[in-house]
């Protein structure tokens, strides 16, 4: 092979190698983050006829699943190439409507995060339910009948007390202004509690975190 041709082929070979490495990385991850959104905070920003079904239906949601996210020790994969279709059919989405009450949310979570799990669509949402059912949500922070204000650290401790094996290094509170936005809980691939330094560092540390009531 002549030298100029070999030189032209080298960049192509490098690109193929990088592409393969990226695909391999997207199919492997270290643990899951289960994100539980406080629905009243989300719904407080949804106005008018375009409100999400999560906010405009007859049911008053409290904690709902924002997503189940494959995670690396540092960073996370997203929008991975997958054998499954990008669109989630309603027949699959409806199996988690009680904990993820929006096809828009379900479809987005599959495309951004579920595609990196190595699971089928049905398998991913079955795993999402399994992770959700692993968590005991303390009544103190899930009642939703009246406005509640607590330190972020106290919310974390209430979850830790309700879930043997969980530690404050494996849970992170996320805030939107002064309001509770979501709670992120780190789980192994077989849904055992584990610590997660990077996720924990990103948590909200406010002394006053408001939980708006369900309406």
PDB file of C-alpha atoms in Angstrom:
ATOM      1  CA  UNK A   1       0.000   0.000   0.000  1.00  0.00           C
ATOM      2  CA  UNK A   2       1.448   3.375  -0.956  1.00  0.00           C
ATOM      3  CA  UNK A   3       2.229   5.865   1.818  1.00  0.00           C
ATOM      4  CA  UNK A   4      -0.302   8.582   0.796  1.00  0.00           C
ATOM      5  CA  UNK A   5      -3.134   6.022   0.800  1.00  0.00           C
ATOM      6  CA  UNK A   6      -2.069   4.719   4.226  1.00  0.00           C
ATOM      7  CA  UNK A   7      -2.094   8.308   5.527  1.00  0.00           C
ATOM      8  CA  UNK A   8      -5.610   8.833   4.209  1.00  0.00           C
ATOM      9  CA  UNK A   9      -6.811   5.628   5.865  1.00  0.00           C
ATOM     10  CA  UNK A  10      -5.374   6.451   9.298  1.00  0.00           C
ATOM     11  CA  UNK A  11      -7.940   9.122  10.291  1.00  0.00           C
ATOM     12  CA  UNK A  12     -10.768   6.775   9.245  1.00  0.00           C
ATOM     13  CA  UNK A  13      -9.345   4.003  11.410  1.00  0.00           C
ATOM     14  CA  UNK A  14      -9.078   6.359  14.362  1.00  0.00           C
ATOM     15  CA  UNK A  15     -12.683   7.505  13.932  1.00  0.00           C
ATOM     16  CA  UNK A  16     -13.896   3.904  13.829  1.00  0.00           C
ATOM     17  CA  UNK A  17     -11.940   3.100  16.974  1.00  0.00           C
ATOM     18  CA  UNK A  18     -13.369   6.089  18.831  1.00  0.00           C
ATOM     19  CA  UNK A  19     -16.872   5.249  17.670  1.00  0.00           C
ATOM     20  CA  UNK A  20     -16.523   1.684  18.951  1.00  0.00           C
ATOM     21  CA  UNK A  21     -15.158   2.925  22.262  1.00  0.00           C
ATOM     22  CA  UNK A  22     -18.069   5.341  22.650  1.00  0.00           C
ATOM     23  CA  UNK A  23     -20.605   2.596  21.941  1.00  0.00           C
ATOM     24  CA  UNK A  24     -18.953   0.292  24.467  1.00  0.00           C
ATOM     25  CA  UNK A  25     -19.047   3.034  27.087  1.00  0.00           C
ATOM     26  CA  UNK A  26     -22.710   3.744  26.418  1.00  0.00           C
ATOM     27  CA  UNK A  27     -23.570   0.096  27.103  1.00  0.00           C
ATOM     28  CA  UNK A  28     -21.709  -0.021  30.428  1.00  0.00           C
ATOM     29  CA  UNK A  29     -22.403   1.963  33.585  1.00  0.00           C
ATOM     30  CA  UNK A  30     -21.646   1.713  37.282  1.00  0.00           C
ATOM     31  CA  UNK A  31     -24.964   2.254  39.055  1.00  0.00           C
ATOM     32  CA  UNK A  32     -28.414   3.814  38.819  1.00  0.00           C
ATOM     33  CA  UNK A  33     -29.765   7.104  40.104  1.00  0.00           C
ATOM     34  CA  UNK A  34     -33.477   7.034  40.837  1.00  0.00           C
ATOM     35  CA  UNK A  35     -34.859  10.576  40.675  1.00  0.00           C
ATOM     36  CA  UNK A  36     -38.119  11.239  42.517  1.00  0.00           C
ATOM     37  CA  UNK A  37     -39.752  14.541  41.610  1.00  0.00           C
ATOM     38  CA  UNK A  38     -41.990  16.427  44.055  1.00  0.00           C
ATOM     39  CA  UNK A  39     -44.976  16.843  41.758  1.00  0.00           C
ATOM     40  CA  UNK A  40     -46.475  19.960  43.431  1.00  0.00           C
ATOM     41  CA  UNK A  41     -43.265  21.923  42.719  1.00  0.00           C
ATOM     42  CA  UNK A  42     -43.335  20.881  39.061  1.00  0.00           C
ATOM     43  CA  UNK A  43     -47.031  21.661  38.706  1.00  0.00           C
ATOM     44  CA  UNK A  44     -46.598  25.107  40.243  1.00  0.00           C
ATOM     45  CA  UNK A  45     -44.795  26.129  37.028  1.00  0.00           C
ATOM     46  CA  UNK A  46     -47.361  24.558  34.657  1.00  0.00           C
ATOM     47  CA  UNK A  47     -50.092  26.998  33.599  1.00  0.00           C
ATOM     48  CA  UNK A  48     -53.053  27.099  31.237  1.00  0.00           C
ATOM     49  CA  UNK A  49     -54.470  24.490  28.843  1.00  0.00           C
ATOM     50  CA  UNK A  50     -51.027  23.090  28.021  1.00  0.00           C
ATOM     51  CA  UNK A  51     -50.541  21.795  31.568  1.00  0.00           C
ATOM     52  CA  UNK A  52     -49.099  18.297  31.863  1.00  0.00           C
ATOM     53  CA  UNK A  53     -51.532  15.417  32.550  1.00  0.00           C
ATOM     54  CA  UNK A  54     -49.548  15.084  35.765  1.00  0.00           C
ATOM     55  CA  UNK A  55     -51.013  18.413  36.887  1.00  0.00           C
ATOM     56  CA  UNK A  56     -54.434  18.577  35.253  1.00  0.00           C
ATOM     57  CA  UNK A  57     -55.927  15.185  36.079  1.00  0.00           C
ATOM     58  CA  UNK A  58     -58.154  14.143  38.974  1.00  0.00           C
ATOM     59  CA  UNK A  59     -55.317  12.552  40.944  1.00  0.00           C
ATOM     60  CA  UNK A  60     -53.095  14.670  43.187  1.00  0.00           C
ATOM     61  CA  UNK A  61     -49.588  13.308  42.753  1.00  0.00           C
ATOM     62  CA  UNK A  62     -46.863  13.637  45.371  1.00  0.00           C
ATOM     63  CA  UNK A  63     -43.536  11.964  44.586  1.00  0.00           C
ATOM     64  CA  UNK A  64     -43.376  10.644  41.032  1.00  0.00           C
ATOM     65  CA  UNK A  65     -40.492   9.097  39.144  1.00  0.00           C
ATOM     66  CA  UNK A  66     -38.561  11.648  37.133  1.00  0.00           C
ATOM     67  CA  UNK A  67     -36.281   8.936  35.812  1.00  0.00           C
ATOM     68  CA  UNK A  68     -33.999   5.959  36.378  1.00  0.00           C
ATOM     69  CA  UNK A  69     -30.567   7.022  35.160  1.00  0.00           C
ATOM     70  CA  UNK A  70     -27.543   4.852  34.355  1.00  0.00           C
ATOM     71  CA  UNK A  71     -24.585   6.591  35.960  1.00  0.00           C
ATOM     72  CA  UNK A  72     -20.787   6.445  35.937  1.00  0.00           C
ATOM     73  CA  UNK A  73     -18.766   7.214  39.038  1.00  0.00           C
ATOM     74  CA  UNK A  74     -18.070  10.488  37.263  1.00  0.00           C
ATOM     75  CA  UNK A  75     -20.615  11.692  34.738  1.00  0.00           C
ATOM     76  CA  UNK A  76     -23.253   9.664  32.945  1.00  0.00           C
ATOM     77  CA  UNK A  77     -24.072   8.339  29.466  1.00  0.00           C
ATOM     78  CA  UNK A  78     -27.003   9.775  27.555  1.00  0.00           C
ATOM     79  CA  UNK A  79     -28.824   9.387  24.221  1.00  0.00           C
ATOM     80  CA  UNK A  80     -27.113   6.080  23.492  1.00  0.00           C
ATOM     81  CA  UNK A  81     -27.510   4.026  20.364  1.00  0.00           C
ATOM     82  CA  UNK A  82     -30.043   1.323  21.064  1.00  0.00           C
ATOM     83  CA  UNK A  83     -31.640  -1.615  19.289  1.00  0.00           C
ATOM     84  CA  UNK A  84     -35.058  -0.412  20.401  1.00  0.00           C
ATOM     85  CA  UNK A  85     -37.187   2.299  18.747  1.00  0.00           C
ATOM     86  CA  UNK A  86     -36.968   5.879  19.975  1.00  0.00           C
ATOM     87  CA  UNK A  87     -40.721   6.249  20.354  1.00  0.00           C
ATOM     88  CA  UNK A  88     -42.322   4.543  23.343  1.00  0.00           C
ATOM     89  CA  UNK A  89     -45.756   3.129  22.451  1.00  0.00           C
ATOM     90  CA  UNK A  90     -48.582   3.902  24.825  1.00  0.00           C
ATOM     91  CA  UNK A  91     -49.033   0.181  25.479  1.00  0.00           C
ATOM     92  CA  UNK A  92     -45.594   0.186  27.148  1.00  0.00           C
ATOM     93  CA  UNK A  93     -45.848   3.618  28.779  1.00  0.00           C
ATOM     94  CA  UNK A  94     -49.160   2.909  30.486  1.00  0.00           C
ATOM     95  CA  UNK A  95     -47.571   0.272  32.736  1.00  0.00           C
ATOM     96  CA  UNK A  96     -45.936   3.093  34.722  1.00  0.00           C
ATOM     97  CA  UNK A  97     -48.624   5.804  34.489  1.00  0.00           C
ATOM     98  CA  UNK A  98     -49.202   5.597  38.241  1.00  0.00           C
ATOM     99  CA  UNK A  99     -45.584   6.617  38.937  1.00  0.00           C
ATOM    100  CA  UNK A 100     -44.672   8.451  35.683  1.00  0.00           C
ATOM    101  CA  UNK A 101     -47.925  10.168  34.694  1.00  0.00           C
ATOM    102  CA  UNK A 102     -46.987  11.567  31.283  1.00  0.00           C
ATOM    103  CA  UNK A 103     -46.114   9.977  27.935  1.00  0.00           C
ATOM    104  CA  UNK A 104     -43.912  13.005  27.250  1.00  0.00           C
ATOM    105  CA  UNK A 105     -41.861  12.271  30.374  1.00  0.00           C
ATOM    106  CA  UNK A 106     -41.766   8.542  29.628  1.00  0.00           C
ATOM    107  CA  UNK A 107     -40.581   9.054  26.052  1.00  0.00           C
ATOM    108  CA  UNK A 108     -37.907  11.576  27.037  1.00  0.00           C
ATOM    109  CA  UNK A 109     -36.542   9.354  29.806  1.00  0.00           C
ATOM    110  CA  UNK A 110     -36.282   6.393  27.454  1.00  0.00           C
ATOM    111  CA  UNK A 111     -34.441   8.338  24.774  1.00  0.00           C
ATOM    112  CA  UNK A 112     -32.021  10.119  27.115  1.00  0.00           C
ATOM    113  CA  UNK A 113     -31.424   7.491  29.796  1.00  0.00           C
ATOM    114  CA  UNK A 114     -33.194   4.199  29.086  1.00  0.00           C
ATOM    115  CA  UNK A 115     -31.350   3.829  25.793  1.00  0.00           C
ATOM    116  CA  UNK A 116     -28.109   3.559  27.829  1.00  0.00           C
ATOM    117  CA  UNK A 117     -29.386   0.821  30.157  1.00  0.00           C
ATOM    118  CA  UNK A 118     -28.884  -2.113  27.780  1.00  0.00           C
ATOM    119  CA  UNK A 119     -32.526  -3.080  28.423  1.00  0.00           C
ATOM    120  CA  UNK A 120     -35.535  -3.250  26.146  1.00  0.00           C
ATOM    121  CA  UNK A 121     -38.167  -0.541  26.593  1.00  0.00           C
ATOM    122  CA  UNK A 122     -40.370  -2.897  28.612  1.00  0.00           C
ATOM    123  CA  UNK A 123     -37.377  -4.087  30.623  1.00  0.00           C
ATOM    124  CA  UNK A 124     -36.313  -0.523  31.392  1.00  0.00           C
ATOM    125  CA  UNK A 125     -39.726   0.525  32.680  1.00  0.00           C
ATOM    126  CA  UNK A 126     -40.063  -2.718  34.656  1.00  0.00           C
ATOM    127  CA  UNK A 127     -36.697  -1.844  36.237  1.00  0.00           C
ATOM    128  CA  UNK A 128     -37.957   1.675  36.929  1.00  0.00           C
ATOM    129  CA  UNK A 129     -40.915   0.290  38.844  1.00  0.00           C
ATOM    130  CA  UNK A 130     -38.702  -2.147  40.726  1.00  0.00           C
ATOM    131  CA  UNK A 131     -36.398   0.699  41.771  1.00  0.00           C
ATOM    132  CA  UNK A 132     -39.349   2.868  42.847  1.00  0.00           C
ATOM    133  CA  UNK A 133     -40.859   0.068  44.911  1.00  0.00           C
ATOM    134  CA  UNK A 134     -37.504  -0.424  46.622  1.00  0.00           C
ATOM    135  CA  UNK A 135     -37.884   3.010  48.276  1.00  0.00           C
ATOM    136  CA  UNK A 136     -39.947   3.641  51.370  1.00  0.00           C
ATOM    137  CA  UNK A 137     -41.056   7.262  51.250  1.00  0.00           C
ATOM    138  CA  UNK A 138     -41.417   8.673  54.771  1.00  0.00           C
ATOM    139  CA  UNK A 139     -44.943   9.987  55.483  1.00  0.00           C
ATOM    140  CA  UNK A 140     -43.428  13.069  57.079  1.00  0.00           C
ATOM    141  CA  UNK A 141     -42.403  14.427  53.660  1.00  0.00           C
ATOM    142  CA  UNK A 142     -44.982  12.766  51.410  1.00  0.00           C
ATOM    143  CA  UNK A 143     -48.279  13.809  52.978  1.00  0.00           C
ATOM    144  CA  UNK A 144     -48.748  16.855  50.755  1.00  0.00           C
ATOM    145  CA  UNK A 145     -51.854  18.045  52.581  1.00  0.00           C
ATOM    146  CA  UNK A 146     -50.270  21.262  53.822  1.00  0.00           C
ATOM    147  CA  UNK A 147     -47.240  23.372  52.965  1.00  0.00           C
ATOM    148  CA  UNK A 148     -44.158  22.058  54.752  1.00  0.00           C
ATOM    149  CA  UNK A 149     -40.757  23.638  55.357  1.00  0.00           C
ATOM    150  CA  UNK A 150     -37.776  21.544  56.471  1.00  0.00           C
ATOM    151  CA  UNK A 151     -33.980  21.681  56.291  1.00  0.00           C
ATOM    152  CA  UNK A 152     -32.616  19.676  53.357  1.00  0.00           C
ATOM    153  CA  UNK A 153     -30.533  17.611  55.787  1.00  0.00           C
ATOM    154  CA  UNK A 154     -33.669  16.655  57.732  1.00  0.00           C
ATOM    155  CA  UNK A 155     -35.398  15.460  54.559  1.00  0.00           C
ATOM    156  CA  UNK A 156     -32.360  13.283  53.787  1.00  0.00           C
ATOM    157  CA  UNK A 157     -32.301  11.882  57.328  1.00  0.00           C
ATOM    158  CA  UNK A 158     -35.999  10.979  57.155  1.00  0.00           C
ATOM    159  CA  UNK A 159     -35.363   8.926  54.011  1.00  0.00           C
ATOM    160  CA  UNK A 160     -32.324   7.264  55.572  1.00  0.00           C
ATOM    161  CA  UNK A 161     -34.331   6.365  58.697  1.00  0.00           C
ATOM    162  CA  UNK A 162     -37.099   4.821  56.581  1.00  0.00           C
ATOM    163  CA  UNK A 163     -34.735   2.809  54.349  1.00  0.00           C
ATOM    164  CA  UNK A 164     -32.268   0.496  56.138  1.00  0.00           C
ATOM    165  CA  UNK A 165     -28.963   0.394  54.267  1.00  0.00           C
ATOM    166  CA  UNK A 166     -29.299   3.902  52.824  1.00  0.00           C
ATOM    167  CA  UNK A 167     -26.842   6.562  53.974  1.00  0.00           C
ATOM    168  CA  UNK A 168     -26.809  10.335  53.641  1.00  0.00           C
ATOM    169  CA  UNK A 169     -23.916   9.882  51.174  1.00  0.00           C
ATOM    170  CA  UNK A 170     -26.237   8.001  48.826  1.00  0.00           C
ATOM    171  CA  UNK A 171     -29.052  10.540  48.562  1.00  0.00           C
ATOM    172  CA  UNK A 172     -29.158  14.117  47.296  1.00  0.00           C
ATOM    173  CA  UNK A 173     -31.859  16.772  47.590  1.00  0.00           C
ATOM    174  CA  UNK A 174     -32.334  19.046  44.578  1.00  0.00           C
ATOM    175  CA  UNK A 175     -33.995  22.438  44.983  1.00  0.00           C
ATOM    176  CA  UNK A 176     -35.670  24.917  42.650  1.00  0.00           C
ATOM    177  CA  UNK A 177     -35.223  28.214  44.435  1.00  0.00           C
ATOM    178  CA  UNK A 178     -36.438  27.472  47.957  1.00  0.00           C
ATOM    179  CA  UNK A 179     -38.692  24.614  46.837  1.00  0.00           C
ATOM    180  CA  UNK A 180     -37.981  20.899  46.858  1.00  0.00           C
ATOM    181  CA  UNK A 181     -37.568  19.827  43.236  1.00  0.00           C
ATOM    182  CA  UNK A 182     -36.494  16.200  43.488  1.00  0.00           C
ATOM    183  CA  UNK A 183     -34.687  13.574  45.500  1.00  0.00           C
ATOM    184  CA  UNK A 184     -31.940  11.500  43.871  1.00  0.00           C
ATOM    185  CA  UNK A 185     -31.171   8.090  45.341  1.00  0.00           C
ATOM    186  CA  UNK A 186     -28.237   5.931  44.258  1.00  0.00           C
ATOM    187  CA  UNK A 187     -28.775   2.215  43.696  1.00  0.00           C
ATOM    188  CA  UNK A 188     -26.653  -0.667  42.484  1.00  0.00           C
ATOM    189  CA  UNK A 189     -27.727  -2.482  39.333  1.00  0.00           C
ATOM    190  CA  UNK A 190     -29.627  -4.952  41.518  1.00  0.00           C
ATOM    191  CA  UNK A 191     -31.282  -2.078  43.446  1.00  0.00           C
ATOM    192  CA  UNK A 192     -29.305  -2.089  46.674  1.00  0.00           C
ATOM    193  CA  UNK A 193     -28.459   1.235  48.276  1.00  0.00           C
ATOM    194  CA  UNK A 194     -24.964   2.605  47.723  1.00  0.00           C
ATOM    195  CA  UNK A 195     -23.022   5.810  48.232  1.00  0.00           C
ATOM    196  CA  UNK A 196     -22.289   8.117  45.288  1.00  0.00           C
ATOM    197  CA  UNK A 197     -19.891  10.967  45.974  1.00  0.00           C
ATOM    198  CA  UNK A 198     -20.467  12.985  42.808  1.00  0.00           C
ATOM    199  CA  UNK A 199     -24.267  12.887  43.092  1.00  0.00           C
ATOM    200  CA  UNK A 200     -24.131  13.706  46.795  1.00  0.00           C
ATOM    201  CA  UNK A 201     -21.907  16.747  46.192  1.00  0.00           C
ATOM    202  CA  UNK A 202     -24.538  18.234  43.883  1.00  0.00           C
ATOM    203  CA  UNK A 203     -27.229  18.206  46.556  1.00  0.00           C
ATOM    204  CA  UNK A 204     -29.093  21.187  47.981  1.00  0.00           C
ATOM    205  CA  UNK A 205     -27.955  22.219  51.494  1.00  0.00           C
ATOM    206  CA  UNK A 206     -30.570  24.844  52.335  1.00  0.00           C
ATOM    207  CA  UNK A 207     -31.793  25.219  55.903  1.00  0.00           C
ATOM    208  CA  UNK A 208     -35.307  25.966  54.658  1.00  0.00           C
ATOM    209  CA  UNK A 209     -36.721  23.854  51.840  1.00  0.00           C
ATOM    210  CA  UNK A 210     -40.385  24.287  51.011  1.00  0.00           C
ATOM    211  CA  UNK A 211     -42.643  21.423  49.932  1.00  0.00           C
ATOM    212  CA  UNK A 212     -45.713  22.995  48.283  1.00  0.00           C
ATOM    213  CA  UNK A 213     -48.958  21.114  49.009  1.00  0.00           C
ATOM    214  CA  UNK A 214     -50.720  18.921  46.470  1.00  0.00           C
ATOM    215  CA  UNK A 215     -53.654  20.760  44.939  1.00  0.00           C
TER     216      UNK A 215
END
